[in-house]
Short mmCIF file of C-alpha atoms and ligand atoms in Angstrom, two decimals:
data_model
loop_
_atom_site.label_atom_id
_atom_site.label_comp_id
_atom_site.label_asym_id
_atom_site.label_seq_id
_atom_site.Cartn_x
_atom_site.Cartn_y
_atom_site.Cartn_z
CA GLU A 1 11.52 8.71 -20.86
CA THR A 2 8.80 8.65 -18.21
CA GLN A 3 6.25 11.44 -18.65
CA ILE A 4 4.55 13.24 -15.78
CA LEU A 5 0.89 13.77 -16.69
CA LYS A 6 -1.36 16.43 -15.14
CA LYS A 7 -5.09 16.24 -14.53
CA ASP A 8 -6.03 17.46 -18.03
CA GLN A 9 -3.91 14.72 -19.67
CA ILE A 10 -5.88 11.64 -18.66
CA ASN A 11 -6.65 10.83 -22.32
CA GLN A 12 -2.95 10.42 -22.92
CA ALA A 13 -2.73 7.95 -20.04
CA VAL A 14 -5.65 6.02 -21.57
CA GLU A 15 -3.75 5.84 -24.87
CA PHE A 16 -0.60 4.51 -23.19
CA LEU A 17 -2.58 1.79 -21.42
CA ARG A 18 -4.43 0.80 -24.62
CA ASN A 19 -1.02 0.42 -26.28
CA GLY A 20 -0.02 -2.02 -23.55
CA ASP A 21 2.26 0.46 -21.76
CA LEU A 22 2.52 1.01 -18.00
CA VAL A 23 1.14 4.10 -16.23
CA ALA A 24 1.36 4.91 -12.52
CA PHE A 25 -1.79 6.40 -10.99
CA PRO A 26 -2.77 8.11 -7.74
CA THR A 27 -5.17 6.66 -5.17
CA GLU A 28 -6.15 7.85 -1.69
CA THR A 29 -3.75 5.27 -0.15
CA VAL A 30 -0.54 5.05 -2.23
CA TYR A 31 0.31 5.30 -5.94
CA GLY A 32 -0.42 2.22 -8.03
CA LEU A 33 1.26 0.82 -11.15
CA GLY A 34 -1.32 0.28 -13.87
CA ALA A 35 -1.64 -1.95 -16.92
CA ILE A 36 -4.86 -3.28 -18.47
CA ALA A 37 -5.68 -6.27 -16.26
CA THR A 38 -6.79 -8.47 -19.18
CA LYS A 39 -3.58 -7.91 -21.22
CA GLU A 40 -1.25 -10.63 -19.99
CA GLU A 41 1.91 -9.25 -21.63
CA SER A 42 1.43 -5.81 -20.05
CA VAL A 43 0.72 -7.37 -16.68
CA LYS A 44 3.96 -9.34 -16.89
CA ASN A 45 5.80 -6.08 -17.54
CA VAL A 46 4.41 -4.72 -14.26
CA TYR A 47 6.28 -7.49 -12.40
CA LYS A 48 9.44 -6.67 -14.36
CA ALA A 49 9.26 -2.93 -13.69
CA LYS A 50 8.79 -3.50 -9.96
CA GLY A 51 11.22 -6.40 -9.68
CA ARG A 52 8.34 -8.28 -8.02
CA PRO A 53 8.32 -12.08 -7.50
CA SER A 54 5.88 -13.50 -10.03
CA ASP A 55 3.87 -15.56 -7.50
CA ASN A 56 2.64 -12.42 -5.72
CA PRO A 57 -0.77 -11.57 -7.25
CA LEU A 58 -1.98 -8.11 -8.19
CA ILE A 59 -4.98 -6.04 -7.12
CA VAL A 60 -7.63 -5.46 -9.79
CA THR A 61 -8.57 -1.78 -9.76
CA VAL A 62 -12.11 -1.03 -10.95
CA SER A 63 -14.18 2.11 -11.52
CA ASP A 64 -17.26 0.69 -9.79
CA GLU A 65 -19.08 -2.46 -8.68
CA ASN A 66 -20.47 -3.11 -12.17
CA MET A 67 -17.00 -3.41 -13.63
CA MET A 68 -16.07 -5.81 -10.84
CA LYS A 69 -19.06 -8.02 -11.66
CA ARG A 70 -17.50 -8.85 -15.03
CA TYR A 71 -14.68 -10.68 -13.22
CA ALA A 72 -16.09 -11.81 -9.85
CA LYS A 73 -17.69 -15.25 -9.90
CA PHE A 74 -20.54 -13.81 -7.82
CA VAL A 75 -20.96 -10.97 -5.35
CA PRO A 76 -21.82 -12.25 -1.87
CA GLU A 77 -24.16 -10.23 0.32
CA ARG A 78 -21.22 -9.37 2.59
CA ALA A 79 -19.47 -7.74 -0.34
CA GLU A 80 -22.61 -5.77 -1.24
CA LYS A 81 -22.77 -4.40 2.30
CA LEU A 82 -19.14 -3.38 2.40
CA ILE A 83 -19.24 -1.84 -1.08
CA LYS A 84 -22.27 0.26 -0.18
CA HIS A 85 -20.54 1.52 2.90
CA PHE A 86 -16.88 1.88 1.94
CA TRP A 87 -16.53 2.23 -1.86
CA PRO A 88 -15.00 4.17 -3.38
CA GLY A 89 -12.45 3.92 -0.59
CA PRO A 90 -9.42 2.17 0.93
CA LEU A 91 -10.95 -1.32 1.12
CA THR A 92 -9.94 -4.29 -1.08
CA LEU A 93 -12.24 -7.32 -1.36
CA LEU A 94 -10.95 -10.81 -2.01
CA LEU A 95 -13.61 -12.72 -3.98
CA LEU A 96 -13.76 -15.86 -6.08
CA VAL A 97 -12.86 -15.00 -9.64
CA LYS A 98 -14.86 -15.90 -12.74
CA GLU A 99 -12.79 -18.66 -14.31
CA GLY A 100 -10.70 -17.53 -17.26
CA SER A 101 -11.76 -13.88 -16.99
CA LEU A 102 -8.34 -12.69 -15.80
CA PRO A 103 -4.84 -13.90 -16.72
CA ASP A 104 -2.94 -16.06 -14.20
CA ALA A 105 -0.38 -13.28 -14.03
CA VAL A 106 -3.00 -11.20 -12.20
CA THR A 107 -4.31 -13.81 -9.76
CA GLY A 108 -1.10 -15.79 -9.31
CA GLY A 109 -3.14 -18.78 -10.44
CA LEU A 110 -5.38 -18.55 -7.35
CA LYS A 111 -9.16 -18.98 -7.44
CA THR A 112 -9.60 -15.49 -6.01
CA ALA A 113 -8.91 -11.92 -7.10
CA ALA A 114 -8.49 -8.79 -5.01
CA PHE A 115 -10.85 -6.00 -6.12
CA ARG A 116 -10.37 -2.36 -5.21
CA CYS A 117 -12.24 0.82 -6.14
CA PRO A 118 -10.08 3.78 -5.09
CA ASN A 119 -11.46 7.16 -4.11
CA ASP A 120 -9.55 9.33 -6.58
CA GLU A 121 -11.13 11.46 -9.30
CA LEU A 122 -8.30 11.17 -11.82
CA THR A 123 -8.02 7.41 -11.51
CA HIS A 124 -11.78 7.05 -11.67
CA GLU A 125 -11.77 9.04 -14.92
CA LEU A 126 -8.87 6.94 -16.24
CA ILE A 127 -10.53 3.56 -15.65
CA SER A 128 -13.98 4.73 -16.79
CA LYS A 129 -12.62 6.06 -20.08
CA LEU A 130 -10.50 2.96 -20.58
CA GLY A 131 -13.48 0.65 -19.95
CA TYR A 132 -11.22 -2.02 -18.44
CA PRO A 133 -9.85 -2.61 -14.94
CA ILE A 134 -6.16 -1.98 -14.36
CA VAL A 135 -3.85 -3.91 -12.09
CA GLY A 136 -2.70 -1.86 -9.13
CA PRO A 137 0.26 -2.99 -7.10
CA SER A 138 1.97 -0.16 -5.27
CA ALA A 139 4.18 1.73 -7.74
CA ASN A 140 7.48 1.18 -5.93
CA THR A 141 10.46 -1.04 -6.57
CA SER A 142 9.76 -4.30 -4.75
CA THR A 143 10.95 -4.21 -1.07
CA LYS A 144 10.99 -0.37 -0.96
CA PRO A 145 8.35 1.67 0.90
CA SER A 146 5.17 2.29 -1.10
CA PRO A 147 5.09 5.65 -2.93
CA THR A 148 2.88 8.41 -1.57
CA THR A 149 3.92 11.08 -4.12
CA ALA A 150 4.55 11.14 -7.88
CA GLU A 151 8.18 11.96 -7.03
CA HIS A 152 8.54 8.70 -5.09
CA VAL A 153 7.27 6.80 -8.14
CA TYR A 154 9.64 8.68 -10.44
CA HIS A 155 12.56 7.92 -8.12
CA ASP A 156 11.91 4.15 -8.33
CA LEU A 157 10.53 3.63 -11.83
CA LYS A 158 11.85 6.38 -14.12
CA GLY A 159 12.73 5.00 -17.54
CA LYS A 160 10.81 1.78 -16.81
CA ILE A 161 7.23 3.04 -17.28
CA SER A 162 5.60 5.37 -19.82
CA ALA A 163 3.93 7.85 -17.50
CA ILE A 164 2.93 8.90 -14.00
CA ILE A 165 -0.35 10.71 -13.38
CA ASP A 166 0.50 13.34 -10.77
CA GLY A 167 -2.33 13.68 -8.28
CA GLY A 168 -0.21 15.19 -5.50
CA ALA A 169 0.47 13.56 -2.14
CA THR A 170 -1.90 10.72 -1.26
CA GLU A 171 -4.25 11.29 1.66
CA VAL A 172 -4.11 8.11 3.74
CA GLY A 173 -0.48 7.12 3.15
CA LEU A 174 -0.81 3.38 3.97
CA GLU A 175 -2.22 0.73 1.61
CA SER A 176 -5.85 -0.40 1.65
CA THR A 177 -7.35 -2.85 4.13
CA ILE A 178 -7.70 -6.27 2.47
CA ILE A 179 -10.59 -8.47 3.60
CA ASP A 180 -11.02 -12.05 2.39
CA LEU A 181 -14.69 -12.79 1.64
CA SER A 182 -13.96 -16.07 -0.17
CA VAL A 183 -13.87 -18.00 3.10
CA GLU A 184 -16.42 -18.98 5.73
CA THR A 185 -15.57 -16.24 8.22
CA PRO A 186 -14.41 -12.90 6.80
CA ILE A 187 -10.76 -12.23 7.66
CA VAL A 188 -8.62 -9.11 7.37
CA LEU A 189 -5.44 -10.13 5.55
CA ARG A 190 -3.81 -6.71 5.63
CA PRO A 191 -4.76 -3.95 8.08
CA GLY A 192 -5.43 -0.47 6.71
CA GLN A 193 -7.25 2.71 7.63
CA ILE A 194 -10.59 0.87 7.76
CA THR A 195 -10.37 -1.22 10.95
CA PRO A 196 -11.66 -4.75 11.62
CA GLU A 197 -14.05 -3.21 14.15
CA GLU A 198 -15.60 -0.92 11.50
CA LEU A 199 -15.92 -3.84 9.08
CA SER A 200 -17.50 -6.00 11.75
CA GLU A 201 -19.99 -3.26 12.55
CA VAL A 202 -21.14 -2.91 8.94
CA LEU A 203 -21.28 -6.69 8.41
CA GLY A 204 -23.03 -7.32 11.70
CA GLU A 205 -20.78 -10.30 12.41
CA LYS A 206 -17.36 -11.29 13.66
CA VAL A 207 -14.32 -10.49 11.50
CA LEU A 208 -11.03 -12.32 12.02
CA ILE A 209 -7.59 -10.73 11.77
CA ASN A 210 -4.65 -12.46 10.10
CA THR A 211 -1.67 -12.42 12.44
CA GLY A 212 0.79 -12.40 9.55
CA LYS A 213 2.75 -15.46 10.63
CA VAL A 214 3.36 -17.22 7.34
CA SER A 215 6.00 -19.83 6.68
CA ASP A 216 7.82 -19.86 3.35
CA LYS A 217 6.54 -23.33 2.55
CA ALA A 218 2.86 -22.65 3.14
CA ILE A 219 0.73 -21.14 0.43
CA PRO A 220 0.06 -17.85 2.17
CA LYS A 221 -3.41 -16.31 2.07
CA ALA A 222 -1.94 -12.98 0.98
CA PRO A 223 1.18 -14.07 -0.84
CA GLY A 224 2.84 -10.65 -0.51
CA MET A 225 3.14 -11.12 3.21
CA LYS A 226 6.08 -13.50 3.07
CA TYR A 227 8.34 -11.01 1.31
CA ARG A 228 10.64 -8.36 2.76
CA HIS A 229 8.91 -5.00 2.67
CA TYR A 230 9.16 -1.26 3.17
CA ALA A 231 12.85 -1.49 3.94
CA PRO A 232 15.26 1.43 3.67
CA SER A 233 18.95 0.52 3.34
CA ALA A 234 19.80 1.49 6.95
CA PRO A 235 18.36 -0.66 9.76
CA VAL A 236 15.14 0.58 11.37
CA TRP A 237 14.31 0.27 15.07
CA VAL A 238 10.83 0.73 16.51
CA VAL A 239 10.72 2.79 19.72
CA ASP A 240 7.53 1.73 21.50
CA ASP A 241 7.89 3.88 24.62
CA VAL A 242 8.55 7.55 23.81
CA ASN A 243 10.52 7.89 27.06
CA ASP A 244 13.11 5.53 25.56
CA PHE A 245 14.09 8.12 22.93
CA GLU A 246 16.07 9.91 25.64
CA LYS A 247 18.08 6.74 26.32
CA ILE A 248 19.34 6.35 22.75
CA ASP A 249 23.02 7.06 22.27
CA PHE A 250 22.69 9.60 19.42
CA LYS A 251 25.53 10.01 16.96
CA SER A 252 25.76 12.05 13.77
CA ASP A 253 24.67 8.98 11.79
CA THR A 254 21.50 8.40 13.86
CA ALA A 255 18.11 9.48 12.49
CA VAL A 256 14.77 9.78 14.25
CA ALA A 257 11.25 9.89 12.82
CA ALA A 258 8.67 10.82 15.45
CA LEU A 259 5.83 13.21 16.28
CA ASP A 260 6.70 16.91 16.73
CA SER A 261 6.07 16.66 20.46
CA VAL A 262 8.73 13.95 20.75
CA LEU A 263 11.27 15.55 18.38
CA ALA A 264 11.12 18.84 20.29
CA LYS A 265 12.70 17.18 23.34
CA LEU A 266 15.59 15.55 21.47
CA ASN A 267 19.04 17.01 21.25
CA LEU A 268 19.69 16.13 17.60
CA PRO A 269 20.56 18.27 14.56
CA VAL A 270 17.47 19.08 12.45
CA GLU A 271 18.80 17.15 9.47
CA ASN A 272 18.67 13.95 11.52
CA LYS A 273 15.00 14.45 12.40
CA PHE A 274 11.91 13.72 10.35
CA SER A 275 8.55 14.91 11.60
CA LEU A 276 5.70 12.40 11.50
CA GLY A 277 3.32 15.28 12.33
CA LYS A 278 1.02 15.84 15.27
CA ASP A 279 -0.86 12.58 15.74
CA LEU A 280 -1.26 8.98 14.53
CA LYS A 281 -3.26 10.03 11.46
CA ASP A 282 -0.38 12.30 10.39
CA ALA A 283 2.05 9.49 11.14
CA ASP A 284 0.12 7.12 8.80
CA HIS A 285 0.34 9.80 6.13
CA ASN A 286 4.09 10.43 6.65
CA LEU A 287 5.60 7.02 7.52
CA PHE A 288 6.64 5.98 4.00
CA SER A 289 8.04 9.44 3.23
CA ALA A 290 10.12 9.22 6.40
CA LEU A 291 11.52 5.80 5.48
CA ARG A 292 12.34 7.03 1.97
CA PHE A 293 13.88 10.28 3.20
CA PHE A 294 16.61 8.58 5.22
CA ASP A 295 17.08 5.90 2.55
CA ASP A 296 18.59 8.59 0.31
CA GLU A 297 20.96 9.87 3.03
CA ASP A 298 24.08 7.72 2.77
CA GLU A 299 25.55 8.92 6.05
CA ILE A 300 22.56 7.66 8.09
CA LYS A 301 23.35 4.28 9.68
CA THR A 302 20.41 3.74 12.08
CA ILE A 303 16.81 4.96 11.93
CA TYR A 304 14.64 5.07 15.08
CA VAL A 305 10.91 5.38 14.43
CA GLN A 306 8.18 6.08 16.96
CA GLY A 307 5.77 3.22 17.62
CA PHE A 308 2.09 3.66 18.53
CA ASP A 309 -0.19 1.64 20.75
CA GLU A 310 -3.68 2.87 19.95
CA GLY A 311 -5.43 -0.47 19.50
CA GLU A 312 -6.99 -1.15 16.10
CA LYS A 313 -6.36 2.44 15.01
CA SER A 314 -2.60 1.83 15.00
CA LEU A 315 -2.76 -1.69 13.54
CA ALA A 316 -1.92 -0.65 9.97
CA TYR A 317 0.89 1.71 10.97
CA MET A 318 2.53 -0.87 13.25
CA ASN A 319 2.12 -3.61 10.63
CA ARG A 320 4.12 -1.57 8.06
CA LEU A 321 6.66 -0.29 10.59
CA ASN A 322 7.30 -3.77 12.02
CA LYS A 323 8.05 -5.02 8.52
CA ALA A 324 10.37 -2.11 7.80
CA ALA A 325 12.16 -2.86 11.08
CA ALA A 326 12.19 -6.63 10.49
CA GLY A 327 10.76 -6.94 14.01
CA HIS A 328 13.51 -4.95 15.78
CA HIS A 329 12.28 -3.00 18.81
CA PHE A 330 14.48 -0.68 20.85
CA LYS A 331 14.46 -1.24 24.61
CA LYS A 332 16.84 0.04 27.24
O1 TXA B 1 -3.92 0.57 -1.33
C1 TXA B 1 -3.61 -0.37 -2.07
O2 TXA B 1 -4.15 -1.49 -1.97
C2 TXA B 1 -2.57 -0.13 -3.15
C3 TXA B 1 -3.16 0.89 -4.15
C4 TXA B 1 -2.20 1.21 -5.27
O3 TXA B 1 -4.38 0.41 -4.67
N1 TXA B 1 -2.13 -1.33 -3.79
C5 TXA B 1 -1.37 -2.26 -3.17
O4 TXA B 1 -1.03 -3.36 -3.97
O5 TXA B 1 -1.00 -2.14 -2.02
P1 TXA B 1 0.15 -4.37 -3.57
O6 TXA B 1 0.28 -5.30 -4.73
O7 TXA B 1 1.36 -3.62 -3.19
O8 TXA B 1 -0.45 -5.17 -2.38
C6 TXA B 1 -1.54 -6.04 -2.61
C7 TXA B 1 -1.49 -7.25 -1.72
C8 TXA B 1 -0.27 -8.13 -1.96
O9 TXA B 1 0.27 -8.48 -0.71
C9 TXA B 1 -0.84 -9.36 -2.66
O10 TXA B 1 -0.15 -10.51 -2.31
C10 TXA B 1 -2.27 -9.39 -2.16
O11 TXA B 1 -2.64 -8.04 -2.04
N2 TXA B 1 -3.18 -10.04 -3.12
C11 TXA B 1 -3.52 -9.66 -4.36
N3 TXA B 1 -4.33 -10.55 -4.95
C12 TXA B 1 -4.52 -11.54 -4.06
C13 TXA B 1 -5.24 -12.77 -4.06
N4 TXA B 1 -5.95 -13.18 -5.10
N5 TXA B 1 -5.20 -13.53 -2.94
C14 TXA B 1 -4.50 -13.13 -1.87
N6 TXA B 1 -3.79 -11.99 -1.81
C15 TXA B 1 -3.79 -11.21 -2.88
MG1 MG B 2 3.13 -3.15 -2.37
#
């Protein structure tokens, strides 16, 4: 049985982890699935619980920079700058790893590890009390949208993990920005709330953006990127121009996820609509809930989701939505 733990039960979560068990934890982005990062057997069970391909490495979640220093080969000045400015927060740093300090199951056998210090009180307490970093892939079944509530985690992983720390709905709703600092020019491997422009400003230098085109044969820089992602069972279509919503041939099995202002103009029953809120920030927060909502409705056969074109601000949202839609865009 999977237990739901409240904020005064962190000690119990610490006990589970020390025993080698798996515990899901809240962060400001999405829920993560934790195991002590240095316990190889527990880490392997994280892959099993998620149904995740074993060559896709895991984020190392730390309580602060000092904990990270035990596992990073060294901390470049760029990392110091970004940590000062953005930690704790939704930014993951790819650094060279101290050889032998973490199991291959964590790094996928790479020379780097992805370090993240989330901005969440409960998780900070958890890792501090534990004294060890925990791995932190999103706590969903592989290929499903990342979980933004404890209920989402329970839906996917009940019976497979010991506990879920319930910290309520996550604030950001999309996973952290990942920046690779192990290479000559810093490069954003996964867009998130913190934009390349903001990173570039703090670093005082150019930051590249990975375009995400990875072939199956290549060793991808962020191995997760080659896998199917965020996909509900019904096909998803991105609607880039809101005027196109009126051209869709709506049937009872059609669903729409869009901003309130867009939904208000559509002649569709309420149960076929999912509100993404009032603006892009709300849409970031609600996207994964929307995809999950219609996933559980068997009668829904097509899901149309509003696209955004707000430059770097909408990069993360469009990255996740494009993957959910497998690149399908609606045009009439
Ligand atoms: O916001 C987040 O980052 C959430 C919360 C729970 O912290 N975690 C998360 O983990 O999104 P996950 O495993 O779902 O995504 C991490 C991505 C994967 O695509 C993985 O391939 C990549 O980071 N990654 C991890 N370690 C890596 C490494 N050493 N080199 C390259 N990519 C790495
Ligand atoms: Mg994930």
